[in-house]
Coordinates of C-alpha atoms in Angstrom, one line a residue:
Chain A
M1 CA 106.7 26.6 79.0
T2 CA 106.5 30.1 79.2
G3 CA 104.3 30.2 76.4
R4 CA 102.1 27.5 78.1
L5 CA 101.9 29.3 81.8
F6 CA 101.0 32.7 80.3
R7 CA 98.3 30.8 78.2
L8 CA 97.0 29.4 80.9
A9 CA 97.5 32.4 83.1
W10 CA 95.7 34.1 80.9
R11 CA 92.6 32.0 80.5
Q12 CA 92.5 31.1 84.3
M13 CA 91.9 35.4 84.8
N14 CA 89.1 35.0 82.1
V15 CA 87.4 32.7 84.4
Q16 CA 87.7 34.3 87.1
L17 CA 87.0 37.4 86.0
H18 CA 84.4 36.1 84.4
V19 CA 83.1 33.9 87.2
R20 CA 83.1 37.0 89.1
I21 CA 82.4 40.1 86.7
F22 CA 78.2 40.3 87.5
N23 CA 78.7 39.6 90.9
L24 CA 77.5 41.9 93.0
Y25 CA 79.2 41.2 95.9
S26 CA 82.9 42.0 94.6
L27 CA 81.9 45.3 93.7
L28 CA 80.9 45.7 97.5
L29 CA 84.3 44.2 98.8
F30 CA 86.7 46.3 96.5
F31 CA 84.3 49.5 96.5
M32 CA 81.8 50.1 99.4
Q33 CA 83.6 47.9 102.2
P34 CA 87.1 50.1 102.3
A35 CA 85.0 53.5 101.5
I36 CA 82.8 52.3 104.9
F37 CA 86.4 52.3 106.5
S38 CA 87.7 55.3 105.2
C39 CA 84.8 56.9 106.9
V40 CA 85.3 55.4 109.6
G41 CA 89.2 56.6 109.5
M42 CA 88.3 60.2 108.9
I43 CA 85.0 60.3 111.8
L44 CA 87.7 59.1 114.6
S45 CA 90.5 61.4 113.2
K46 CA 88.1 64.4 113.4
A47 CA 86.9 63.1 117.0
A48 CA 90.5 63.3 118.2
G49 CA 90.8 66.2 117.0
Q50 CA 92.4 67.1 113.6
E51 CA 90.9 69.3 111.4
R52 CA 91.6 68.0 108.2
P53 CA 91.8 63.8 108.2
D54 CA 94.6 62.2 107.0
L55 CA 94.5 61.5 103.6
V56 CA 97.5 59.0 103.7
Y57 CA 95.9 56.9 106.4
T58 CA 92.6 57.1 105.5
V59 CA 91.9 57.3 102.5
I60 CA 94.8 55.1 101.2
G61 CA 94.5 52.6 103.9
G62 CA 91.3 52.1 103.2
G63 CA 92.4 50.9 99.5
M64 CA 94.9 48.5 101.0
L65 CA 92.3 47.2 103.1
G66 CA 89.9 47.0 100.1
M67 CA 93.3 45.1 98.6
W68 CA 93.8 43.3 101.3
S69 CA 90.1 42.0 102.0
G70 CA 89.7 41.3 98.1
L71 CA 92.7 38.6 98.7
I72 CA 90.8 36.8 101.4
F73 CA 87.3 37.0 100.5
T74 CA 88.5 36.1 96.2
S75 CA 90.4 33.1 97.4
T76 CA 88.0 31.4 99.5
F77 CA 85.3 32.4 97.2
D78 CA 87.1 30.7 94.7
I79 CA 87.9 27.6 96.5
N80 CA 84.5 26.8 97.7
R81 CA 82.9 27.7 94.4
D82 CA 85.2 24.9 93.3
R83 CA 84.6 22.4 96.0
R84 CA 80.4 23.1 95.6
D85 CA 80.8 23.2 91.6
G86 CA 83.3 19.7 91.8
T87 CA 85.2 21.8 89.4
L88 CA 87.8 21.0 92.5
E89 CA 88.1 17.5 91.3
L90 CA 89.1 18.0 87.6
I91 CA 91.9 20.7 88.4
V92 CA 93.4 18.2 90.9
A93 CA 93.5 15.1 88.3
S94 CA 94.6 17.0 85.2
P95 CA 98.5 17.4 84.5
T96 CA 98.7 21.1 85.6
S97 CA 99.2 21.4 89.0
L98 CA 97.2 23.0 91.7
G99 CA 99.9 24.8 92.8
V100 CA 100.5 26.6 89.6
V101 CA 96.1 27.2 89.7
E102 CA 96.4 28.8 93.0
A103 CA 99.6 30.9 92.1
I104 CA 97.5 32.5 88.9
R105 CA 94.7 33.3 91.0
T106 CA 95.8 35.2 93.9
F107 CA 97.6 37.5 90.9
T108 CA 94.5 37.6 89.4
N109 CA 92.6 38.6 92.8
V110 CA 95.8 40.7 94.0
I111 CA 95.7 42.3 90.1
S112 CA 92.0 42.9 90.7
G113 CA 92.3 43.9 94.4
L114 CA 94.3 47.1 92.7
V115 CA 90.9 48.9 91.9
S116 CA 90.3 49.4 95.3
M117 CA 93.2 51.6 94.9
V118 CA 93.3 53.1 92.1
A119 CA 89.4 54.0 93.5
A120 CA 91.5 55.8 97.0
F121 CA 93.3 57.6 95.3
V122 CA 90.7 59.0 92.8
V123 CA 88.6 60.4 95.9
A124 CA 91.9 61.5 97.4
I125 CA 92.4 63.9 94.7
L126 CA 89.0 64.3 93.4
I127 CA 87.2 64.6 96.1
F128 CA 89.7 65.9 99.5
N129 CA 92.3 67.8 96.8
Y130 CA 95.0 65.3 97.9
S131 CA 98.1 66.7 96.1
L132 CA 101.1 64.4 95.1
S133 CA 103.3 67.4 94.8
D134 CA 105.5 66.3 97.7
T135 CA 105.1 62.7 96.5
N136 CA 107.9 60.2 96.0
I137 CA 106.2 58.9 93.2
L138 CA 109.1 56.4 92.6
G139 CA 109.7 55.1 96.0
A140 CA 105.7 54.8 96.3
L141 CA 105.6 53.0 92.8
V142 CA 108.2 50.8 93.8
S143 CA 107.1 49.9 97.3
L144 CA 103.1 49.4 95.8
V145 CA 104.8 46.5 93.9
V146 CA 106.8 44.9 96.7
I147 CA 103.1 45.2 99.0
L148 CA 101.6 43.3 95.9
F149 CA 104.3 40.5 95.7
G150 CA 103.6 40.3 99.4
M151 CA 100.0 39.6 99.2
W152 CA 100.2 37.2 96.0
A153 CA 103.4 35.3 98.2
I154 CA 101.2 35.0 101.4
G155 CA 97.8 34.9 99.3
V156 CA 99.6 31.7 97.0
F157 CA 100.4 30.6 101.3
L158 CA 97.0 30.9 101.9
A159 CA 95.4 29.4 98.7
N160 CA 97.4 26.1 99.4
F161 CA 96.0 26.2 102.7
L162 CA 92.4 26.8 102.1
A163 CA 92.4 23.6 99.7
W164 CA 93.4 21.9 102.4
S165 CA 89.8 21.4 104.4
R166 CA 86.9 22.9 103.9
L167 CA 87.2 24.2 107.4
S168 CA 90.0 26.4 106.5
G169 CA 87.5 28.9 104.9
S170 CA 87.1 30.2 108.0
L171 CA 90.4 30.1 109.8
V172 CA 91.5 32.3 106.8
E173 CA 88.8 34.5 106.7
F174 CA 89.4 35.5 110.7
L175 CA 92.9 36.6 109.3
E176 CA 91.3 40.0 107.4
I177 CA 90.8 42.2 110.8
P178 CA 94.2 40.7 112.5
V179 CA 96.7 41.4 109.6
A180 CA 95.3 45.1 108.8
L181 CA 95.6 45.5 112.4
V182 CA 98.8 44.6 112.7
C183 CA 100.1 46.2 109.9
G184 CA 98.6 49.3 110.4
F185 CA 96.7 49.8 107.4
M186 CA 94.8 52.9 108.7
Y187 CA 97.1 54.0 111.0
P188 CA 101.5 54.3 111.3
I189 CA 102.7 51.4 112.9
W190 CA 104.8 52.9 115.6
I191 CA 101.6 53.8 117.4
L192 CA 100.9 50.1 118.1
P193 CA 102.0 48.4 121.3
D194 CA 105.3 46.5 121.0
W195 CA 104.0 42.9 121.2
M196 CA 101.8 43.9 118.4
Q197 CA 105.0 45.6 116.0
A198 CA 107.2 42.0 116.7
I199 CA 104.0 40.5 115.6
S200 CA 103.6 42.5 112.5
K201 CA 107.5 42.4 111.8
L202 CA 106.7 39.1 110.5
V203 CA 104.5 39.8 107.6
P204 CA 106.0 41.1 104.3
I205 CA 103.7 43.6 103.8
R206 CA 104.0 45.7 106.8
W207 CA 107.4 46.6 105.6
A208 CA 106.2 47.1 102.3
L209 CA 103.5 49.6 103.6
E210 CA 105.8 51.3 105.9
A211 CA 107.7 51.9 102.6
F212 CA 105.0 52.9 100.3
Y213 CA 102.8 55.1 102.8
A214 CA 106.9 56.9 103.7
A215 CA 106.9 57.7 100.4
L216 CA 103.4 58.7 99.6
L217 CA 104.6 61.3 102.9
G218 CA 107.4 62.5 100.6
E219 CA 110.3 60.1 102.6
Q220 CA 113.0 60.4 99.6
D221 CA 115.6 58.6 102.1
L222 CA 116.6 55.4 99.4
G223 CA 118.5 53.7 102.4
F224 CA 115.0 53.7 104.6
L225 CA 113.2 52.2 101.6
W226 CA 115.2 49.6 100.3
K227 CA 115.6 48.5 103.5
R228 CA 112.0 47.9 103.9
W229 CA 111.9 46.5 100.7
S230 CA 114.5 43.9 101.1
A231 CA 112.9 42.9 104.3
A232 CA 109.6 42.3 102.6
L233 CA 110.5 40.4 99.8
L234 CA 113.0 38.4 101.9
L235 CA 109.5 37.5 103.9
S236 CA 107.5 37.2 100.7
F237 CA 110.2 34.8 99.8
I238 CA 109.6 32.3 102.6
F239 CA 105.9 32.7 102.2
W240 CA 106.5 31.7 99.1
I241 CA 108.4 29.1 99.8
S242 CA 106.6 27.4 102.4
A243 CA 103.9 28.2 99.8
R244 CA 105.5 25.4 97.3
W245 CA 106.0 22.7 101.2
L246 CA 102.9 23.1 101.6
E247 CA 101.5 22.7 97.8
G248 CA 102.9 18.9 98.1
K249 CA 101.2 18.4 101.7
V250 CA 98.0 19.5 99.9
H251 CA 97.9 17.6 97.2
D252 CA 98.6 14.1 99.3
H253 CA 96.3 15.3 101.9
I254 CA 93.2 15.7 99.9
R255 CA 94.0 12.8 97.8
V256 CA 93.2 11.3 101.2
T257 CA 90.8 12.7 102.6
G258 CA 88.7 13.4 99.3
E259 CA 87.8 16.7 100.6
M260 CA 87.9 18.5 97.4
S261 CA 84.4 18.6 97.1
S262 CA 81.4 19.9 99.3
I263 CA 78.8 17.1 98.6
Chain B
M1 CA 104.7 -4.9 78.2
N2 CA 101.1 -6.3 78.5
N3 CA 97.7 -5.8 77.0
Y4 CA 96.1 -4.6 80.1
A5 CA 94.8 -0.5 79.9
I6 CA 94.3 -1.2 84.1
E7 CA 95.6 -3.4 86.6
V8 CA 93.9 -3.3 90.0
N9 CA 94.8 -5.7 92.7
K10 CA 93.1 -5.7 96.1
L11 CA 92.2 -2.1 96.1
R12 CA 90.9 -0.6 99.2
K13 CA 89.5 2.6 100.5
I14 CA 88.8 3.8 103.8
F15 CA 87.8 7.4 104.2
T16 CA 88.5 8.7 108.2
T17 CA 86.1 11.3 109.8
R18 CA 86.9 13.1 113.1
A19 CA 83.8 15.2 114.1
G20 CA 82.9 17.2 117.6
F21 CA 85.1 19.9 119.4
W22 CA 86.2 19.2 122.9
S23 CA 85.7 15.0 122.2
R24 CA 86.7 14.4 118.9
K25 CA 85.0 11.0 117.2
T26 CA 86.7 9.3 115.3
K27 CA 84.4 7.3 112.1
T28 CA 85.6 5.1 109.2
T29 CA 83.4 4.4 106.3
V30 CA 85.7 1.4 104.3
A31 CA 84.3 2.5 100.6
V32 CA 86.2 -0.3 98.8
E33 CA 86.9 -3.5 100.3
D34 CA 88.8 -5.3 98.0
V35 CA 88.2 -4.8 94.2
S36 CA 90.9 -6.5 92.1
F37 CA 90.4 -6.6 87.9
N38 CA 91.8 -5.8 85.0
V39 CA 91.1 -4.1 81.5
C40 CA 92.2 -4.6 78.3
K41 CA 93.5 -2.3 75.9
G42 CA 90.4 -1.1 73.4
E43 CA 87.9 -2.9 76.0
L44 CA 84.8 -1.7 77.2
F45 CA 84.4 -2.6 80.8
G46 CA 81.1 -1.8 83.2
L47 CA 81.0 -1.4 86.6
L48 CA 78.1 -1.7 87.6
G49 CA 76.6 -2.1 91.4
P50 CA 74.0 0.3 93.8
N51 CA 74.1 2.8 95.2
G52 CA 77.6 3.0 97.5
A53 CA 78.5 0.0 96.6
G54 CA 82.1 2.0 95.8
K55 CA 81.8 2.2 91.8
T56 CA 82.6 6.3 92.1
T57 CA 85.1 6.0 94.2
T58 CA 87.4 3.1 92.4
V59 CA 87.3 5.5 89.7
K60 CA 87.8 8.0 91.5
M61 CA 91.3 6.4 92.8
L62 CA 92.1 5.0 89.0
S63 CA 91.6 8.6 87.4
T64 CA 94.2 9.5 90.9
I65 CA 91.8 12.1 92.7
L66 CA 91.8 9.4 95.4
L67 CA 94.7 7.9 97.3
P68 CA 93.9 4.5 98.0
T69 CA 94.5 3.6 101.8
A70 CA 95.7 -0.2 100.4
G71 CA 96.3 -2.4 97.2
T72 CA 97.8 -1.4 94.0
A73 CA 96.2 0.3 90.7
S74 CA 98.3 0.9 87.1
I75 CA 97.4 2.5 84.1
F76 CA 99.3 1.6 81.3
G77 CA 101.5 0.1 83.5
L78 CA 102.0 3.4 85.4
D79 CA 101.2 3.4 89.0
V80 CA 98.3 5.4 89.8
T81 CA 99.9 6.4 93.1
E82 CA 104.0 7.1 92.3
Q83 CA 103.3 8.7 88.5
T84 CA 100.5 10.6 88.8
Q85 CA 101.6 12.6 86.2
A86 CA 102.1 10.3 83.5
V87 CA 98.9 8.7 84.4
R88 CA 96.7 12.3 84.2
E89 CA 97.9 13.1 80.8
R90 CA 96.9 9.8 79.1
I91 CA 93.1 9.9 81.0
G92 CA 89.9 11.3 80.3
F93 CA 86.8 10.9 83.0
S94 CA 83.5 12.6 83.7
F95 CA 81.6 12.3 86.9
G96 CA 78.5 13.5 85.2
G97 CA 75.8 15.8 87.0
A98 CA 75.5 19.5 86.6
R99 CA 78.4 20.0 88.6
G100 CA 82.0 19.7 87.2
L101 CA 81.4 23.1 85.0
Y102 CA 82.2 26.3 84.5
G103 CA 78.1 27.8 84.9
R104 CA 78.8 31.0 83.8
L105 CA 81.0 30.4 81.2
S106 CA 80.1 29.6 77.6
A107 CA 80.5 25.5 76.7
V108 CA 83.6 26.8 74.5
D109 CA 85.1 28.9 77.3
N110 CA 84.6 25.8 79.6
L111 CA 86.8 24.0 77.0
R112 CA 89.3 26.1 76.4
Y113 CA 89.9 26.2 79.6
F114 CA 90.4 22.6 80.2
A115 CA 92.3 22.7 77.0
E116 CA 94.9 24.3 78.6
L117 CA 95.3 22.6 81.8
Y118 CA 95.8 19.7 79.9
G119 CA 98.7 21.4 77.8
L120 CA 96.8 21.3 74.7
E121 CA 98.9 24.0 71.8
P122 CA 96.9 26.4 71.1
S123 CA 96.3 24.8 67.1
T124 CA 95.1 22.1 68.5
T125 CA 92.6 23.3 70.8
R126 CA 91.1 25.4 67.8
E127 CA 90.6 22.2 65.7
R128 CA 89.8 19.6 69.4
I129 CA 86.6 22.0 70.3
P130 CA 84.4 22.5 67.0
E131 CA 84.7 18.3 66.8
M132 CA 84.1 17.4 70.7
L133 CA 81.1 20.0 70.4
E134 CA 79.7 18.0 67.1
L135 CA 80.4 15.0 68.8
V136 CA 78.2 15.7 71.8
G137 CA 76.1 17.8 69.3
L138 CA 75.8 21.6 71.0
A139 CA 78.1 22.5 67.9
D140 CA 75.2 25.3 67.9
R141 CA 74.7 25.9 71.5
G142 CA 78.6 26.6 72.0
E143 CA 79.1 30.3 72.5
D144 CA 75.5 30.2 75.4
R145 CA 75.9 29.9 78.9
V146 CA 76.9 26.4 80.5
E147 CA 74.0 27.7 83.5
T148 CA 71.7 27.6 79.9
Y149 CA 71.8 24.1 78.8
S150 CA 69.8 21.4 80.5
S151 CA 71.1 18.7 82.4
G152 CA 71.2 16.4 79.8
M153 CA 73.5 19.3 77.4
Q154 CA 76.0 19.3 80.0
Q155 CA 76.1 15.3 80.1
R156 CA 77.4 15.4 77.0
L157 CA 79.4 18.8 77.2
H158 CA 81.2 16.7 80.1
L159 CA 82.0 13.6 78.2
A160 CA 83.2 16.9 75.1
R161 CA 86.2 18.2 78.1
A162 CA 86.8 14.4 78.8
L163 CA 87.8 13.7 75.1
L164 CA 89.4 17.2 74.8
H165 CA 93.4 15.9 74.8
D166 CA 92.2 12.8 72.8
P167 CA 93.2 10.3 76.3
E168 CA 94.0 6.4 75.5
L169 CA 91.5 5.8 78.6
I170 CA 87.7 7.3 79.5
F171 CA 86.5 6.4 82.8
L172 CA 83.0 7.4 82.5
D173 CA 80.4 7.3 85.3
E174 CA 76.8 7.1 84.6
P175 CA 77.3 9.2 81.4
T176 CA 73.5 8.9 80.8
V177 CA 71.7 9.6 83.6
G178 CA 69.6 13.1 83.0
I179 CA 69.6 12.0 79.3
D180 CA 66.7 11.8 77.2
P181 CA 66.1 8.2 75.4
V182 CA 67.3 9.8 72.4
G183 CA 70.0 11.4 74.1
A184 CA 71.0 9.0 75.8
R185 CA 71.1 6.8 72.4
E186 CA 72.9 9.4 70.9
L187 CA 75.5 9.2 73.4
R188 CA 75.3 5.5 73.5
K189 CA 76.5 5.9 69.7
A190 CA 79.5 8.2 70.5
I191 CA 80.5 5.9 73.3
K192 CA 80.9 2.7 70.2
E193 CA 82.9 4.9 68.3
L194 CA 85.2 5.8 71.0
V195 CA 86.1 2.2 71.1
A196 CA 86.0 1.7 67.5
Q197 CA 88.8 4.4 67.3
G198 CA 90.9 1.9 69.7
K199 CA 89.6 3.8 72.8
T200 CA 89.3 2.0 76.3
I201 CA 87.1 3.1 78.1
L202 CA 85.3 2.0 81.5
L203 CA 82.0 2.8 82.3
T204 CA 79.7 2.9 85.6
T205 CA 75.8 2.6 85.3
H206 CA 72.8 2.0 86.5
Y207 CA 70.9 0.9 83.4
M208 CA 71.1 -2.6 83.1
A209 CA 70.4 -2.5 79.3
E210 CA 72.6 0.2 79.0
A211 CA 75.7 -2.1 80.1
E212 CA 74.5 -4.9 78.4
E213 CA 74.4 -3.6 75.2
L214 CA 77.5 -1.7 75.2
C215 CA 80.1 -3.9 77.9
D216 CA 82.2 -5.9 76.7
R217 CA 83.0 -7.3 80.3
I218 CA 81.2 -6.1 83.4
A219 CA 82.0 -6.1 87.2
I220 CA 79.4 -6.3 90.0
I221 CA 80.1 -4.4 93.2
N222 CA 78.7 -4.7 96.1
E223 CA 79.8 -2.7 99.7
G224 CA 83.0 -2.9 98.1
L225 CA 83.7 -5.6 96.8
I226 CA 83.6 -7.1 93.4
V227 CA 81.1 -10.0 93.4
A228 CA 80.8 -11.3 90.0
L229 CA 83.1 -10.6 87.0
D230 CA 82.3 -11.8 83.1
T231 CA 81.2 -10.9 79.8
P232 CA 77.2 -10.7 79.8
S233 CA 76.3 -13.5 77.9
V234 CA 78.0 -15.6 80.9
L235 CA 77.1 -13.6 83.7
K236 CA 73.4 -13.6 81.9
K237 CA 74.1 -18.0 81.9
R238 CA 74.6 -18.1 85.2
I239 CA 71.2 -18.4 85.8
S240 CA 70.2 -19.3 82.3
G241 CA 67.9 -21.6 81.4
D242 CA 65.9 -20.4 84.6
T243 CA 62.5 -18.4 83.4
L244 CA 60.7 -15.4 85.5
F245 CA 57.0 -15.3 86.2
E246 CA 56.1 -12.2 87.0
I247 CA 52.6 -12.7 88.7
E248 CA 49.7 -10.4 89.9
I249 CA 47.2 -11.5 92.3
M250 CA 44.5 -9.8 94.3
N251 CA 45.4 -9.9 98.1
K252 CA 42.9 -11.9 98.9
N253 CA 44.3 -15.2 97.1
F254 CA 47.7 -14.4 97.5
A255 CA 48.2 -17.4 101.0
S256 CA 47.2 -20.0 99.0
L257 CA 49.0 -19.1 95.4
Q258 CA 52.2 -18.7 98.3
A259 CA 51.0 -22.5 99.7
Q260 CA 51.4 -23.9 96.3
L261 CA 54.9 -22.0 95.0
Q262 CA 56.2 -23.3 98.4
K263 CA 55.1 -27.3 97.3
I264 CA 57.7 -26.5 94.1
D265 CA 61.1 -27.4 94.2
S266 CA 62.7 -25.9 91.4
C267 CA 61.3 -22.7 92.8
L268 CA 64.3 -20.7 93.0
T269 CA 64.0 -17.8 94.2
V270 CA 60.1 -16.6 94.7
Q271 CA 60.3 -12.6 95.2
I272 CA 56.7 -10.8 96.5
T273 CA 56.3 -7.1 96.6
D274 CA 52.9 -5.6 97.5
A275 CA 51.0 -3.2 95.7
H276 CA 47.9 -3.0 97.6
P277 CA 45.5 -4.0 96.8
K278 CA 46.8 -7.0 94.5
K279 CA 50.7 -8.5 95.4
I280 CA 53.4 -9.2 92.3
F281 CA 55.6 -12.7 92.7
S282 CA 58.6 -12.9 91.0
V283 CA 59.6 -16.6 90.5
R284 CA 62.3 -17.8 89.0
T285 CA 62.6 -21.2 88.0
S286 CA 64.2 -23.6 86.2
Q287 CA 60.9 -26.2 85.5
P288 CA 58.6 -23.8 84.2
D289 CA 56.2 -26.1 82.8
K290 CA 55.8 -27.4 86.4
V291 CA 55.2 -23.8 88.0
M292 CA 52.4 -23.2 84.4
Q293 CA 50.3 -26.4 86.1
L294 CA 50.3 -24.9 89.4
L295 CA 48.9 -21.7 87.8
S296 CA 46.5 -22.6 85.6
P297 CA 43.3 -23.1 87.8
F298 CA 44.5 -19.6 89.2
L299 CA 44.1 -18.4 86.1
S300 CA 40.9 -20.4 84.9
S301 CA 39.4 -19.0 87.8
Q302 CA 40.2 -15.6 87.0
Q303 CA 42.4 -15.0 90.2
I304 CA 45.0 -13.9 88.1
L305 CA 45.3 -10.5 87.3
E306 CA 48.0 -11.0 85.5
L307 CA 50.9 -12.7 83.7
E308 CA 54.0 -12.6 82.2
V309 CA 56.6 -15.0 81.3
R310 CA 60.3 -13.9 80.1
N311 CA 63.5 -15.7 79.9
Q312 CA 66.5 -13.4 81.9
T313 CA 68.0 -10.2 81.6
L314 CA 71.3 -8.9 82.6
E315 CA 68.7 -7.1 85.5
D316 CA 67.3 -9.9 86.5
V317 CA 70.7 -11.4 86.9
Y318 CA 72.0 -8.2 88.5
V319 CA 69.3 -8.7 91.1
S320 CA 69.9 -12.1 91.9
I321 CA 73.4 -11.7 92.8
I322 CA 72.7 -8.3 95.4
Q323 CA 70.3 -10.0 96.5
G324 CA 72.0 -12.5 97.2
E325 CA 74.3 -11.3 98.9
K326 CA 72.0 -8.9 100.8
A327 CA 71.3 -12.8 102.1

């Protein structure tokens, strides 16, 4: 069973990467868009009177935004392509559940998004001489893994929602910037108004990201980090359970409406 | 345990669509009204009907892609709505056309992916992929990207995908559409081989000759209802004994011929097609001698441009049934 799942995951990733590898849109999505946001962040911080830009919030924040945007747009792209090409029907009517396929796809999309983060670190270190000497590297790595898990859990939920109807894609794409805003991708979360912070508490990425940035800025207090990791993992788990519930609903709904095809 | 591969009882599918933002308008479309039929194990069953008759919707309900609104259907005794997973493992389907394949992948990579979705063991996948590509005549193009394939090649790849997991029952929705005559003949040969191996096939097609050549039994579906169901030979007997005259005549002579034909009671149907500057009469009759007698003055005065006399084909039966329904 596990062997079969790994083979399916490998094959599914292969399909996604083959379909997308020559896709200029993906390159723009993962590299150009975060770079533009980072530049805007730097200009704003300079305008606010800072001598040098805050690399964690601007450059690494740009990488974070690249990961999140990548997840949103590649997930939407995948499902729209399947609708257009008529492959969604074939997946739904195969013995493998759509939920498993969506989970693997989302995993691929989340991992693909790491290229934005890696690029952001390369830019921060090589161009802006960012030093990792004060960084809690282990804390940052664990936080990054928790971020990836949180993104995956949200992504699986959204992927199921995307399969629900042709309209879902527009609604999911609409979430890109609001989630980035409330989670504090490019600024400290505490500068947000209380009501926005309250909303962000429901998003697992917010907690993991807070731990990630803190670890990058040298936070060594394990209690501080644990608290955030735990909150992120708990919320991620809730998203995952919700995704499983939604999966069954989606499977029945699309077989009633026939919305598996764009023509 | 019965001998049926497919049992369909009063199957019905209604699609409901909603439009408008402020005032939501609901529109319902009855795609399948009331369909009942059985298909025996090892049978090649044809589903014929005009566009929008409900053929594809019926096949999609049987292949678990759509949920019926009402009625029941079972595959090898397994309910398509309740035992979905078990049904999916035992069926294969192909909806044809350029859709349903990953164009940027090779045929081999497409098949590998679907092999994983159907849970095939790696050793089985390694054996089956070359076998299937050989069967559909794509062995030498297996590593090429599917987007470089002609529509006929894509159609054949659909069949290879449908057969990959060696299903007992195969749904083929218009499998020869877009294929050249040679390719279509090869595909029909492959379908016959599958039936010889004991597979059950449900085929939908627009090509009457294909249905007549391949199918053990045929159901004609129109506006979501089965309007005829039998073997091709029995269906032909429905209007057999009748002879079909196709008469091409210039417009100026049309009225007098029409008046003469109306005098004959045995003219079962008279159809007139306008092909300016001439008209084509299609006359179905049980008394060809009478019609011939009537036509002889027109023939001798060379008013008739072309005359064809032939026996009924399945196509005539189909046209007669569908037009009878419309009337």
